[in-house]
Short mmCIF file of C-alpha atoms in Angstrom, two decimals:
data_model
loop_
_atom_site.label_atom_id
_atom_site.label_comp_id
_atom_site.label_asym_id
_atom_site.label_seq_id
_atom_site.Cartn_x
_atom_site.Cartn_y
_atom_site.Cartn_z
CA UNK A 1 -58.51 116.12 -71.90
CA UNK A 2 -56.14 119.09 -71.80
CA UNK A 3 -56.29 121.01 -68.47
CA UNK A 4 -57.51 124.62 -68.44
CA UNK A 5 -54.00 125.96 -67.95
CA UNK A 6 -53.04 124.51 -71.35
CA UNK A 7 -50.28 122.28 -70.00
CA UNK A 8 -50.11 118.60 -71.01
CA UNK A 9 -49.49 116.29 -68.07
CA UNK A 10 -48.19 112.77 -68.70
CA UNK A 11 -49.20 110.21 -66.13
CA UNK A 12 -47.23 106.95 -66.06
CA UNK A 13 -48.59 103.98 -64.16
CA UNK A 14 -46.20 101.18 -63.36
CA UNK A 15 -47.54 97.72 -64.20
CA UNK A 16 -48.20 95.33 -61.38
CA UNK A 17 -45.18 93.12 -60.67
CA UNK A 18 -46.79 89.70 -61.01
CA UNK A 19 -43.63 87.99 -59.83
CA UNK A 20 -43.33 90.03 -56.63
CA UNK A 21 -44.30 87.14 -54.37
CA UNK A 22 -41.76 84.88 -56.06
CA UNK A 23 -39.07 87.53 -55.67
CA UNK A 24 -39.84 87.81 -51.96
CA UNK A 25 -39.70 84.03 -51.58
CA UNK A 26 -36.39 83.86 -53.41
CA UNK A 27 -34.92 86.63 -51.25
CA UNK A 28 -36.14 84.85 -48.10
CA UNK A 29 -34.63 81.58 -49.30
CA UNK A 30 -31.24 83.16 -50.02
CA UNK A 31 -31.31 84.88 -46.62
CA UNK A 32 -32.05 81.56 -44.94
CA UNK A 33 -29.11 79.89 -46.69
CA UNK A 34 -26.83 82.79 -45.80
CA UNK A 35 -27.74 82.45 -42.11
CA UNK A 36 -27.75 78.65 -42.11
CA UNK A 37 -24.37 78.10 -43.72
CA UNK A 38 -22.05 79.47 -41.00
CA UNK A 39 -24.12 77.85 -38.26
CA UNK A 40 -23.89 74.41 -39.86
CA UNK A 41 -20.21 74.79 -40.68
CA UNK A 42 -19.52 75.74 -37.05
CA UNK A 43 -21.30 72.59 -35.87
CA UNK A 44 -19.40 70.58 -38.44
CA UNK A 45 -16.08 71.50 -36.84
CA UNK A 46 -16.76 68.84 -34.20
CA UNK A 47 -17.60 66.01 -36.59
CA UNK A 48 -15.37 63.03 -37.33
CA UNK A 49 -13.57 63.39 -40.64
CA UNK A 50 -12.03 60.87 -42.98
CA UNK A 51 -9.10 62.14 -45.02
CA UNK A 52 -9.06 59.42 -47.67
CA UNK A 53 -11.74 57.60 -49.64
CA UNK A 54 -12.41 54.07 -48.38
CA UNK A 55 -10.79 51.01 -49.92
CA UNK A 56 -13.40 48.63 -51.38
CA UNK A 57 -12.31 45.97 -48.89
CA UNK A 58 -13.43 48.22 -46.01
CA UNK A 59 -16.98 48.54 -47.30
CA UNK A 60 -19.43 45.65 -47.04
CA UNK A 61 -22.71 47.58 -46.78
CA UNK A 62 -23.60 50.75 -48.73
CA UNK A 63 -26.70 52.94 -48.27
CA UNK A 64 -27.71 55.24 -51.15
CA UNK A 65 -30.17 58.03 -50.30
CA UNK A 66 -32.45 59.82 -52.77
CA UNK A 67 -35.26 61.89 -51.29
CA UNK A 68 -36.71 63.40 -54.47
CA UNK A 69 -38.71 62.24 -57.54
CA UNK A 70 -38.66 59.50 -60.17
CA UNK A 71 -36.71 61.48 -62.76
CA UNK A 72 -33.90 62.08 -60.25
CA UNK A 73 -33.80 58.37 -59.46
CA UNK A 74 -33.60 57.47 -63.15
CA UNK A 75 -30.65 59.85 -63.54
CA UNK A 76 -28.91 58.21 -60.57
CA UNK A 77 -28.80 54.73 -62.14
CA UNK A 78 -25.38 55.23 -63.81
CA UNK A 79 -23.95 55.94 -60.34
CA UNK A 80 -25.56 52.79 -58.94
CA UNK A 81 -23.91 50.71 -61.65
CA UNK A 82 -20.54 52.29 -60.91
CA UNK A 83 -20.92 51.64 -57.18
CA UNK A 84 -21.67 47.99 -57.93
CA UNK A 85 -18.54 47.70 -60.12
CA UNK A 86 -16.31 49.36 -57.48
CA UNK A 87 -17.63 47.79 -54.28
CA UNK A 88 -18.02 44.32 -55.75
CA UNK A 89 -18.57 42.47 -52.49
CA UNK A 90 -20.79 45.07 -50.84
CA UNK A 91 -24.55 44.96 -50.42
CA UNK A 92 -26.17 48.09 -51.86
CA UNK A 93 -29.37 49.39 -50.27
CA UNK A 94 -31.37 52.32 -51.65
CA UNK A 95 -33.53 54.49 -49.38
CA UNK A 96 -36.07 56.62 -51.27
CA UNK A 97 -39.78 57.52 -51.39
CA UNK A 98 -41.97 54.62 -52.61
CA UNK A 99 -42.60 55.89 -56.17
CA UNK A 100 -38.96 56.40 -57.23
CA UNK A 101 -37.99 53.22 -55.41
CA UNK A 102 -40.28 51.22 -57.70
CA UNK A 103 -38.03 52.07 -60.65
CA UNK A 104 -35.29 49.86 -59.19
CA UNK A 105 -37.25 46.64 -58.67
CA UNK A 106 -35.45 44.87 -61.54
CA UNK A 107 -32.14 46.74 -61.35
CA UNK A 108 -29.10 44.45 -61.06
CA UNK A 109 -26.98 46.99 -59.15
CA UNK A 110 -29.29 47.07 -56.12
CA UNK A 111 -29.68 44.43 -53.42
CA UNK A 112 -32.27 45.98 -51.08
CA UNK A 113 -34.95 48.66 -51.38
CA UNK A 114 -36.21 50.54 -48.33
CA UNK A 115 -39.16 52.95 -48.65
CA UNK A 116 -38.72 56.34 -47.01
CA UNK A 117 -41.76 57.47 -45.01
CA UNK A 118 -41.51 60.98 -43.62
CA UNK A 119 -38.21 62.52 -42.55
CA UNK A 120 -36.91 59.89 -40.13
CA UNK A 121 -34.41 57.16 -40.88
CA UNK A 122 -35.95 53.71 -40.27
CA UNK A 123 -34.52 52.52 -36.90
CA UNK A 124 -33.21 49.24 -38.30
CA UNK A 125 -30.89 51.17 -40.65
CA UNK A 126 -29.07 53.02 -37.85
CA UNK A 127 -25.54 51.71 -37.35
CA UNK A 128 -25.97 49.13 -40.11
CA UNK A 129 -23.83 50.63 -42.92
CA UNK A 130 -20.15 51.24 -43.59
CA UNK A 131 -20.77 53.90 -46.24
CA UNK A 132 -23.75 56.24 -46.78
CA UNK A 133 -24.07 58.37 -49.93
CA UNK A 134 -26.59 61.21 -50.27
CA UNK A 135 -27.10 62.17 -53.92
CA UNK A 136 -29.16 65.32 -53.24
CA UNK A 137 -27.64 67.85 -55.72
CA UNK A 138 -28.73 71.07 -53.99
CA UNK A 139 -29.07 72.80 -50.61
CA UNK A 140 -31.89 70.59 -49.26
CA UNK A 141 -31.04 69.14 -45.86
CA UNK A 142 -33.35 66.12 -45.73
CA UNK A 143 -30.94 63.62 -47.28
CA UNK A 144 -27.94 65.01 -45.39
CA UNK A 145 -29.73 64.66 -42.04
CA UNK A 146 -30.74 61.10 -42.88
CA UNK A 147 -27.12 60.29 -43.69
CA UNK A 148 -25.98 61.78 -40.38
CA UNK A 149 -28.65 59.82 -38.49
CA UNK A 150 -27.26 56.57 -39.91
CA UNK A 151 -24.20 56.84 -37.61
CA UNK A 152 -22.09 55.43 -40.44
CA UNK A 153 -18.39 56.22 -40.13
CA UNK A 154 -18.16 57.02 -43.85
CA UNK A 155 -20.72 59.55 -45.10
CA UNK A 156 -20.54 61.66 -48.24
CA UNK A 157 -22.75 64.12 -50.12
CA UNK A 158 -22.66 67.37 -52.03
CA UNK A 159 -21.31 70.56 -50.51
CA UNK A 160 -23.97 73.29 -50.53
CA UNK A 161 -25.03 75.90 -47.95
CA UNK A 162 -23.35 74.11 -45.06
CA UNK A 163 -24.98 70.70 -45.53
CA UNK A 164 -21.48 69.19 -45.77
CA UNK A 165 -21.36 69.38 -41.97
CA UNK A 166 -23.39 66.15 -41.95
CA UNK A 167 -20.70 64.18 -43.84
CA UNK A 168 -17.35 62.71 -42.83
CA UNK A 169 -15.86 62.68 -46.34
CA UNK A 170 -15.31 65.73 -48.52
CA UNK A 171 -17.76 65.57 -51.41
CA UNK A 172 -18.11 67.52 -54.63
CA UNK A 173 -19.68 70.97 -54.84
CA UNK A 174 -23.29 71.07 -56.10
CA UNK A 175 -22.72 73.05 -59.30
CA UNK A 176 -25.97 74.54 -60.61
CA UNK A 177 -25.28 74.30 -64.35
CA UNK A 178 -23.88 70.79 -64.46
CA UNK A 179 -25.85 67.78 -65.66
CA UNK A 180 -27.21 65.60 -62.85
CA UNK A 181 -25.43 62.52 -64.24
CA UNK A 182 -22.13 64.43 -64.26
CA UNK A 183 -22.74 65.75 -60.74
CA UNK A 184 -23.22 62.20 -59.49
CA UNK A 185 -19.99 61.25 -61.25
CA UNK A 186 -18.22 64.11 -59.43
CA UNK A 187 -19.45 62.74 -56.10
CA UNK A 188 -18.23 59.24 -56.95
CA UNK A 189 -14.84 60.70 -57.91
CA UNK A 190 -14.46 61.83 -54.30
CA UNK A 191 -14.86 58.16 -53.29
CA UNK A 192 -12.26 56.94 -55.76
CA UNK A 193 -14.91 55.18 -57.87
CA UNK A 194 -13.82 54.77 -61.50
CA UNK A 195 -16.13 55.89 -64.32
CA UNK A 196 -17.71 52.93 -66.11
CA UNK A 197 -21.15 54.16 -67.25
CA UNK A 198 -22.63 57.38 -68.64
CA UNK A 199 -26.15 56.26 -69.59
CA UNK A 200 -29.10 55.88 -67.22
CA UNK A 201 -30.49 52.35 -67.33
CA UNK A 202 -33.77 50.91 -66.08
CA UNK A 203 -35.22 47.45 -66.57
CA UNK A 204 -38.62 45.80 -66.99
CA UNK A 205 -39.31 42.09 -66.84
CA UNK A 206 -40.57 40.04 -69.77
CA UNK A 207 -43.86 39.53 -67.92
CA UNK A 208 -44.34 43.29 -67.42
CA UNK A 209 -43.53 44.01 -71.05
CA UNK A 210 -45.91 41.28 -72.26
CA UNK A 211 -48.78 42.62 -70.15
CA UNK A 212 -48.20 46.16 -71.47
CA UNK A 213 -48.07 45.03 -75.10
CA UNK A 214 -51.24 42.98 -74.69
CA UNK A 215 -53.01 46.00 -73.24
CA UNK A 216 -51.87 48.22 -76.10
CA UNK A 217 -52.92 45.65 -78.68
CA UNK A 218 -56.37 45.41 -77.12
CA UNK A 219 -56.78 49.15 -77.75
CA UNK A 220 -55.68 48.85 -81.36
CA UNK A 221 -52.40 50.63 -80.71
CA UNK A 222 -50.24 49.29 -83.52
CA UNK A 223 -46.71 50.47 -84.30
CA UNK A 224 -45.41 53.06 -84.39
CA UNK A 225 -46.46 53.81 -80.82
CA UNK A 226 -45.84 57.22 -79.28
CA UNK A 227 -46.18 57.84 -75.54
CA UNK A 228 -47.29 61.44 -74.91
CA UNK A 229 -46.92 62.97 -71.45
CA UNK A 230 -48.41 66.46 -71.03
CA UNK A 231 -47.49 66.74 -67.35
CA UNK A 232 -44.60 68.10 -65.34
CA UNK A 233 -43.91 68.70 -61.67
CA UNK A 234 -44.32 72.49 -61.96
CA UNK A 235 -46.96 74.28 -64.08
CA UNK A 236 -44.19 76.35 -65.66
CA UNK A 237 -42.74 73.17 -67.22
CA UNK A 238 -45.91 72.18 -69.08
CA UNK A 239 -46.46 72.85 -72.77
CA UNK A 240 -50.11 73.55 -73.61
CA UNK A 241 -52.41 70.46 -73.58
CA UNK A 242 -54.06 71.84 -76.72
CA UNK A 243 -50.69 71.85 -78.48
CA UNK A 244 -50.17 68.24 -77.45
CA UNK A 245 -53.58 67.43 -78.95
CA UNK A 246 -52.60 69.12 -82.23
CA UNK A 247 -49.37 67.13 -82.23
CA UNK A 248 -51.24 63.85 -81.70
CA UNK A 249 -53.62 64.61 -84.57
CA UNK A 250 -50.74 65.37 -86.92
CA UNK A 251 -48.68 62.32 -85.91
CA UNK A 252 -51.71 60.10 -86.45
CA UNK A 253 -52.46 61.56 -89.88
CA UNK A 254 -48.91 61.80 -91.20
CA UNK A 255 -47.17 58.82 -89.58
CA UNK A 256 -50.02 56.49 -88.69
CA UNK A 257 -48.84 56.66 -85.09
CA UNK A 258 -50.84 55.36 -82.16
CA UNK A 259 -50.48 58.08 -79.50
CA UNK A 260 -50.99 56.96 -75.91
CA UNK A 261 -51.46 59.74 -73.34
CA UNK A 262 -49.83 58.93 -70.00
CA UNK A 263 -50.23 60.90 -66.78
CA UNK A 264 -49.37 60.69 -63.10
CA UNK A 265 -51.93 60.52 -60.28
CA UNK A 266 -52.23 64.33 -60.08
CA UNK A 267 -52.18 64.85 -63.86
CA UNK A 268 -55.35 63.08 -64.97
CA UNK A 269 -57.03 66.42 -65.63
CA UNK A 270 -54.29 67.34 -68.09
CA UNK A 271 -54.66 63.98 -69.81
CA UNK A 272 -58.43 64.49 -70.14
CA UNK A 273 -57.89 67.92 -71.71
CA UNK A 274 -55.63 66.37 -74.33
CA UNK A 275 -57.99 63.47 -75.04
CA UNK A 276 -61.05 65.76 -75.18
CA UNK A 277 -59.33 67.91 -77.81
CA UNK A 278 -58.62 65.09 -80.28
CA UNK A 279 -60.27 61.73 -81.02
CA UNK A 280 -56.85 60.34 -82.00
CA UNK A 281 -55.54 60.27 -78.41
CA UNK A 282 -55.59 56.96 -76.55
CA UNK A 283 -55.78 57.49 -72.78
CA UNK A 284 -53.53 55.16 -70.80
CA UNK A 285 -55.61 55.56 -67.65
CA UNK A 286 -54.27 55.06 -64.14
CA UNK A 287 -50.91 53.27 -64.10
CA UNK A 288 -48.58 52.11 -61.38
CA UNK A 289 -44.91 53.03 -61.74
CA UNK A 290 -44.04 49.55 -63.03
CA UNK A 291 -46.96 49.60 -65.49
CA UNK A 292 -45.84 53.01 -66.75
CA UNK A 293 -42.32 51.68 -67.27
CA UNK A 294 -43.58 48.65 -69.20
CA UNK A 295 -45.82 50.81 -71.38
CA UNK A 296 -42.98 53.23 -72.18
CA UNK A 297 -40.67 50.32 -72.96
CA UNK A 298 -43.26 49.10 -75.49
CA UNK A 299 -43.33 52.41 -77.38
CA UNK A 300 -41.21 53.65 -80.28
CA UNK A 301 -41.05 57.27 -79.10
CA UNK A 302 -41.73 59.44 -76.05
CA UNK A 303 -42.89 63.06 -76.41
CA UNK A 304 -43.36 65.27 -73.36
CA UNK A 305 -42.06 67.99 -71.09
CA UNK A 306 -39.10 67.83 -68.74
CA UNK A 307 -40.50 65.34 -66.24
CA UNK A 308 -39.95 62.05 -64.50
CA UNK A 309 -41.47 59.96 -67.32
CA UNK A 310 -39.10 61.64 -69.81
CA UNK A 311 -36.06 60.38 -67.91
CA UNK A 312 -37.64 56.99 -67.31
CA UNK A 313 -38.26 56.59 -71.06
CA UNK A 314 -34.68 57.62 -71.89
CA UNK A 315 -33.31 55.19 -69.29
CA UNK A 316 -35.35 52.42 -70.93
CA UNK A 317 -33.67 53.11 -74.28
CA UNK A 318 -36.73 54.78 -75.86
CA UNK A 319 -36.04 57.78 -78.17
CA UNK A 320 -37.42 61.02 -76.72
CA UNK A 321 -38.52 64.46 -77.87
CA UNK A 322 -38.82 66.88 -74.95
CA UNK A 323 -40.20 70.42 -74.82
CA UNK A 324 -38.19 72.45 -72.31
CA UNK A 325 -39.16 75.88 -71.05
CA UNK A 326 -37.64 77.06 -67.76
CA UNK A 327 -35.65 73.83 -67.28
CA UNK A 328 -31.93 73.97 -67.96
CA UNK A 329 -31.02 71.45 -70.71
CA UNK A 330 -27.41 71.49 -69.52
CA UNK A 331 -28.69 69.97 -66.28
CA UNK A 332 -31.68 67.85 -67.27
CA UNK A 333 -31.78 67.02 -71.00
CA UNK A 334 -31.50 63.33 -71.96
CA UNK A 335 -28.22 62.87 -73.81
CA UNK A 336 -28.67 59.70 -75.84
CA UNK A 337 -28.15 59.73 -79.64
CA UNK A 338 -31.91 59.44 -80.21
CA UNK A 339 -32.94 62.16 -77.72
CA UNK A 340 -34.03 65.58 -78.98
CA UNK A 341 -34.90 68.82 -77.17
CA UNK A 342 -37.16 71.59 -78.48
CA UNK A 343 -36.84 74.92 -76.69
CA UNK A 344 -36.76 78.67 -77.22
CA UNK A 345 -33.58 80.49 -76.29
CA UNK A 346 -34.61 83.65 -74.43
CA UNK A 347 -32.73 86.18 -72.25
CA UNK A 348 -34.71 84.98 -69.21
CA UNK A 349 -34.25 81.25 -69.77
CA UNK A 350 -33.43 78.87 -68.30
CA UNK A 351 -34.86 80.45 -65.16
CA UNK A 352 -35.74 77.22 -63.29
CA UNK A 353 -38.82 78.95 -61.85
CA UNK A 354 -41.86 77.01 -60.73
CA UNK A 355 -44.18 79.84 -61.82
CA UNK A 356 -44.07 82.46 -64.57
CA UNK A 357 -46.53 85.21 -65.49
CA UNK A 358 -45.77 85.32 -69.24
CA UNK A 359 -44.54 81.77 -70.03
CA UNK A 360 -43.02 82.93 -73.32
CA UNK A 361 -40.45 80.12 -73.40
CA UNK A 362 -43.20 77.51 -73.87
CA UNK A 363 -45.95 79.59 -75.46
CA UNK A 364 -43.63 80.41 -78.36
CA UNK A 365 -42.85 76.77 -79.16
CA UNK A 366 -45.02 75.87 -82.16
CA UNK A 367 -46.62 72.49 -82.77
CA UNK A 368 -44.83 72.10 -86.11
CA UNK A 369 -41.43 72.36 -84.41
CA UNK A 370 -42.18 69.44 -82.12
CA UNK A 371 -43.86 67.54 -84.96
CA UNK A 372 -40.77 67.83 -87.16
CA UNK A 373 -38.56 66.40 -84.41
CA UNK A 374 -41.02 63.61 -83.62
CA UNK A 375 -41.33 62.64 -87.31
CA UNK A 376 -37.56 62.66 -87.70
CA UNK A 377 -37.18 60.43 -84.64
CA UNK A 378 -39.73 57.95 -85.98
CA UNK A 379 -38.31 57.91 -89.50
CA UNK A 380 -34.62 58.03 -88.71
CA UNK A 381 -34.65 54.62 -87.01
CA UNK A 382 -31.47 55.33 -85.10
CA UNK A 383 -29.74 52.23 -83.70
CA UNK A 384 -30.72 52.06 -80.06
CA UNK A 385 -30.47 49.73 -77.12
CA UNK A 386 -33.63 47.65 -76.98
CA UNK A 387 -35.84 48.86 -74.13
CA UNK A 388 -34.84 46.75 -71.19
#
């Protein structure tokens, strides 16, 4: 309606900023780091410092700390192998939450596994180690404080937001756009550990593999077998379950693939959505970490988002096709010759955000794009290390 005075008035309403809360949280986090850093560095002035990396003969007991998730542990396995090759006579103990720790049950580079419960170092680990290594690749303090509580003379970890005050050796800087495997290599460089491995490696026993294959056979899952994982730690990392269902239908029709849907304890709802949308999906049901590993090792291909199971599959030698949205492929993408990434290059990606109001980076990835990569992976038959 034109007002009585004949003048046209244009009213502009600004849209609601749906990311306002996230912006506030990010600003608060950066402020916290800015205040924390000088305080920690000041405290660190009084710590004991070692000027040179230790000689292997000085180290008989090593503690490796990982406080995060299963994907991070899988990406740490090259470093474990290099530690074993360098400190040949040392016992290597890994301290981690129970789920990631399960990945290492058959790993030849590890002597002892200690589950981490809460934020306190188990009392029997205090004063027990010559060298403690915290592989946390960011500003989080949990691993650094655990390393400090160990009372080990030699302690090393990444430098970020003052957390280096907890260490006695100068570690590498936690670069944000560097692959996790390469970051771990940087940290080992500060210890004088030579590079011997670049590929994550996990292992399953013959008994575990046999049980998984028998279970798949009982469901009629003949080769080629494709493990499909619709989950991811953050909602922003998850491609649509309906798209996964479309992919399963197409792979079944065009390649004769048996598609097994795997999910973590908190992802069963996602798995049900996929299975409800297509009769071709085979639900894996509830699996322990070791059962998941054995199932993945029995498959010919893994398709999923950036997640722990993706990195577990790659470390088992299984070809992968991953759909990446906000995750940075420079930091997280599997790098084997049979690993493929499908993503949309956008001005806002990779943003690494846990939430997003438009989700364009994943919404714009079409089913046919992922299908083409999955078919190519199944048909190409690239030479690969047999799943261990």
